[in-house]
GROMACS .gro file of C-alpha atoms in nm:
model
  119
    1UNK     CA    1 -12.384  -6.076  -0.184
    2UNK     CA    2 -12.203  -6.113  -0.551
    3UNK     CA    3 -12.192  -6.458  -0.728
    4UNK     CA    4 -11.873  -6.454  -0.731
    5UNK     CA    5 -11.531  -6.369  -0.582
    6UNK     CA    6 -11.259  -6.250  -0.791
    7UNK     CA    7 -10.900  -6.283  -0.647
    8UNK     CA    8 -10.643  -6.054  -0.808
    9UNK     CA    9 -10.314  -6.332  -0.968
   10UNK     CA   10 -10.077  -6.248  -0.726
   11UNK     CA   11 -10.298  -6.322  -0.453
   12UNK     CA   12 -10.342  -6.683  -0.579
   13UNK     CA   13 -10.004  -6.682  -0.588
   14UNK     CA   14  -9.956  -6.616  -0.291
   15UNK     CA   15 -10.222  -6.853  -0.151
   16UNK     CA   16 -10.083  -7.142  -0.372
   17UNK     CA   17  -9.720  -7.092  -0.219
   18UNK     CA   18  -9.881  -7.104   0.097
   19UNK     CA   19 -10.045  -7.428   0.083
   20UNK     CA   20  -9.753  -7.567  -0.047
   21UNK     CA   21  -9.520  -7.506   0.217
   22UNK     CA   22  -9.789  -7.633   0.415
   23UNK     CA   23  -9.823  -7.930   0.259
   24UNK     CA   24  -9.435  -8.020   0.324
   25UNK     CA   25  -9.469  -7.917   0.666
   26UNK     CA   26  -9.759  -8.180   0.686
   27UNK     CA   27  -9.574  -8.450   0.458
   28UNK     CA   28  -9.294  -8.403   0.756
   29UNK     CA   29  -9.548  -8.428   1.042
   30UNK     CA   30  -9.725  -8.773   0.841
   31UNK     CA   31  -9.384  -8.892   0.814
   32UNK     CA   32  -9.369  -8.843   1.251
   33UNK     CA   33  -9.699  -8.977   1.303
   34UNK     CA   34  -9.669  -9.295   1.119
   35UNK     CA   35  -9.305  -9.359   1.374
   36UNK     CA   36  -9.580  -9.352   1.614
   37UNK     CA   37  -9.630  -9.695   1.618
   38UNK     CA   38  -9.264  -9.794   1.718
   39UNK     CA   39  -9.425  -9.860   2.088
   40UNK     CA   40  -9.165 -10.009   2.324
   41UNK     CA   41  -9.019  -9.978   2.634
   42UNK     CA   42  -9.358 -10.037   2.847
   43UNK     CA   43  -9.202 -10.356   3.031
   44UNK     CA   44  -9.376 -10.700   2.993
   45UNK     CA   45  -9.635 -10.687   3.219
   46UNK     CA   46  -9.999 -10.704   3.115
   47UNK     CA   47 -10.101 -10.358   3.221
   48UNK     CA   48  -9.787 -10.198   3.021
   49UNK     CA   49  -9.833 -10.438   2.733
   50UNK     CA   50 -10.211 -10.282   2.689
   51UNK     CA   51 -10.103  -9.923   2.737
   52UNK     CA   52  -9.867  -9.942   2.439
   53UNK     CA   53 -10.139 -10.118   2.255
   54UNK     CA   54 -10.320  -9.829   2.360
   55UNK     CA   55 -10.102  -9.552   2.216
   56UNK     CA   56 -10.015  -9.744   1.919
   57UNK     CA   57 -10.439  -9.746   1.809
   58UNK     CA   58 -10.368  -9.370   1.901
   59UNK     CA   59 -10.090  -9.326   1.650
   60UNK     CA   60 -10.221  -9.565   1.327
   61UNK     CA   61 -10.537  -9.729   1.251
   62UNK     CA   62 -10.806  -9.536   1.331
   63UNK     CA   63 -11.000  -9.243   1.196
   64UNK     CA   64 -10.946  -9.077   1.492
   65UNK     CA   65 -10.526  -9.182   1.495
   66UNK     CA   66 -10.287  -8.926   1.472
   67UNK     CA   67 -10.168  -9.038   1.130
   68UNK     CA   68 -10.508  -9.044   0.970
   69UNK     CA   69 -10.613  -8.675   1.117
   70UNK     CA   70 -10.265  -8.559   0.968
   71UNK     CA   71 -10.377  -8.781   0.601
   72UNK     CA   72 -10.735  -8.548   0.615
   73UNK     CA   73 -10.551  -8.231   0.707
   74UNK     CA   74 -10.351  -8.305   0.385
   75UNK     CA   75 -10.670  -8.457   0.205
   76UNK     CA   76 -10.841  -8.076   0.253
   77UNK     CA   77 -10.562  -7.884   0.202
   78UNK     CA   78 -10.481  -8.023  -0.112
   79UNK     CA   79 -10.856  -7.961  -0.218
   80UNK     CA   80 -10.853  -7.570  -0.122
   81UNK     CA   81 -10.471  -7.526  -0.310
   82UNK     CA   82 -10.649  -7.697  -0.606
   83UNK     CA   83 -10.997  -7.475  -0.611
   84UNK     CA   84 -10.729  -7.130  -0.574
   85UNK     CA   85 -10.487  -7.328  -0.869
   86UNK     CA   86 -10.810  -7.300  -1.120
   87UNK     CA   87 -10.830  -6.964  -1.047
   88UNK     CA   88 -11.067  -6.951  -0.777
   89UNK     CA   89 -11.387  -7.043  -0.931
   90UNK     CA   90 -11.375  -7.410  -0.785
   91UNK     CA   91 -11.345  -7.278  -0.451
   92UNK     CA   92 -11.665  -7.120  -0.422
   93UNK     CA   93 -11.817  -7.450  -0.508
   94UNK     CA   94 -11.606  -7.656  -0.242
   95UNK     CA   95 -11.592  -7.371   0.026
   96UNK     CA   96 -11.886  -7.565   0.212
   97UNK     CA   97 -11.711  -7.942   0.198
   98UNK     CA   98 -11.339  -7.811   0.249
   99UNK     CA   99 -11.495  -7.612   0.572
  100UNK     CA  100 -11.720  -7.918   0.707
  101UNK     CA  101 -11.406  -8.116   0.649
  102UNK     CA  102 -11.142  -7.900   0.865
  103UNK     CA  103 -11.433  -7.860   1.133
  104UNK     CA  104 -11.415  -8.292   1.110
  105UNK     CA  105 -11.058  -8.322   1.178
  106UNK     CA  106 -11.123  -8.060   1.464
  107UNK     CA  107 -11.119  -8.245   1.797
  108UNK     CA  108 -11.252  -7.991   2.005
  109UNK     CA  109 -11.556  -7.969   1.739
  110UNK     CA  110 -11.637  -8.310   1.867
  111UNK     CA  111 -11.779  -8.384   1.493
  112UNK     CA  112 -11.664  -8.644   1.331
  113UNK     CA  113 -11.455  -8.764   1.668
  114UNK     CA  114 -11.681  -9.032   1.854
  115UNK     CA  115 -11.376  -9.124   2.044
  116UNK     CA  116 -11.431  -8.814   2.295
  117UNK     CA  117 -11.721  -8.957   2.413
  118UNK     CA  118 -11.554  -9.293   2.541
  119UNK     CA  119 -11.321  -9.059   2.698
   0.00000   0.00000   0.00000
């Protein structure tokens, strides 16, 4: 296996633009997440009450909330479109961390997401 990986321009391009549409789709979808925790209409009684204290842990607060899995998503993203803006080279040396972080923000991976387990 080479050393190294060489990536003709236009195809960082290409992989830059990418990312950055990306990253306003996610920007949009952190925006959503963090309205989240507008949690009302439950009623007052105790039960309700602790069901929309339930879904607003669920939304903001946690590092398994919606809003923080949407910040790493962004976090990792950002790291891979800067490794391709340096041309590449970076990349090789964060391909390992970028990939163990997506597969940490994966909840079906069930790594780095202890709240399954209580589930």
């Amino acid at each position: 296996m080479p050393e190294f990986t060489r990536l003709e321009p236009h195809v960082i391009d290409e992989i830059l633009r990418i990312c950055e549409v990306m990253l306003a789709e996610f920007d949009g979808t952190q925006a959503t997440a963090a309205k989240l925790t507008d949690v009302r209409g439950f009623g007052d009684f105790e039960s309700a009450q602790q069901l929309a204290a339930g879904y607003k842990r669920k939304a903001m607060g946690t590092p398994e909330s919606a809003h923080e899995r949407v910040k790493q998503f962004i976090q990792a993203l950002r790291k891979l479109r800067d490794a391709f803006a340096t041309g590449g080279e970076a990349f090789l040396d964060t391909e390992s961390d970028w990939a163990r972080q997506l597969a940490d923000t994966d909840p079906d991976s069930g790594a780095g997401n202890s709240h399954q387990s209580g589930q």
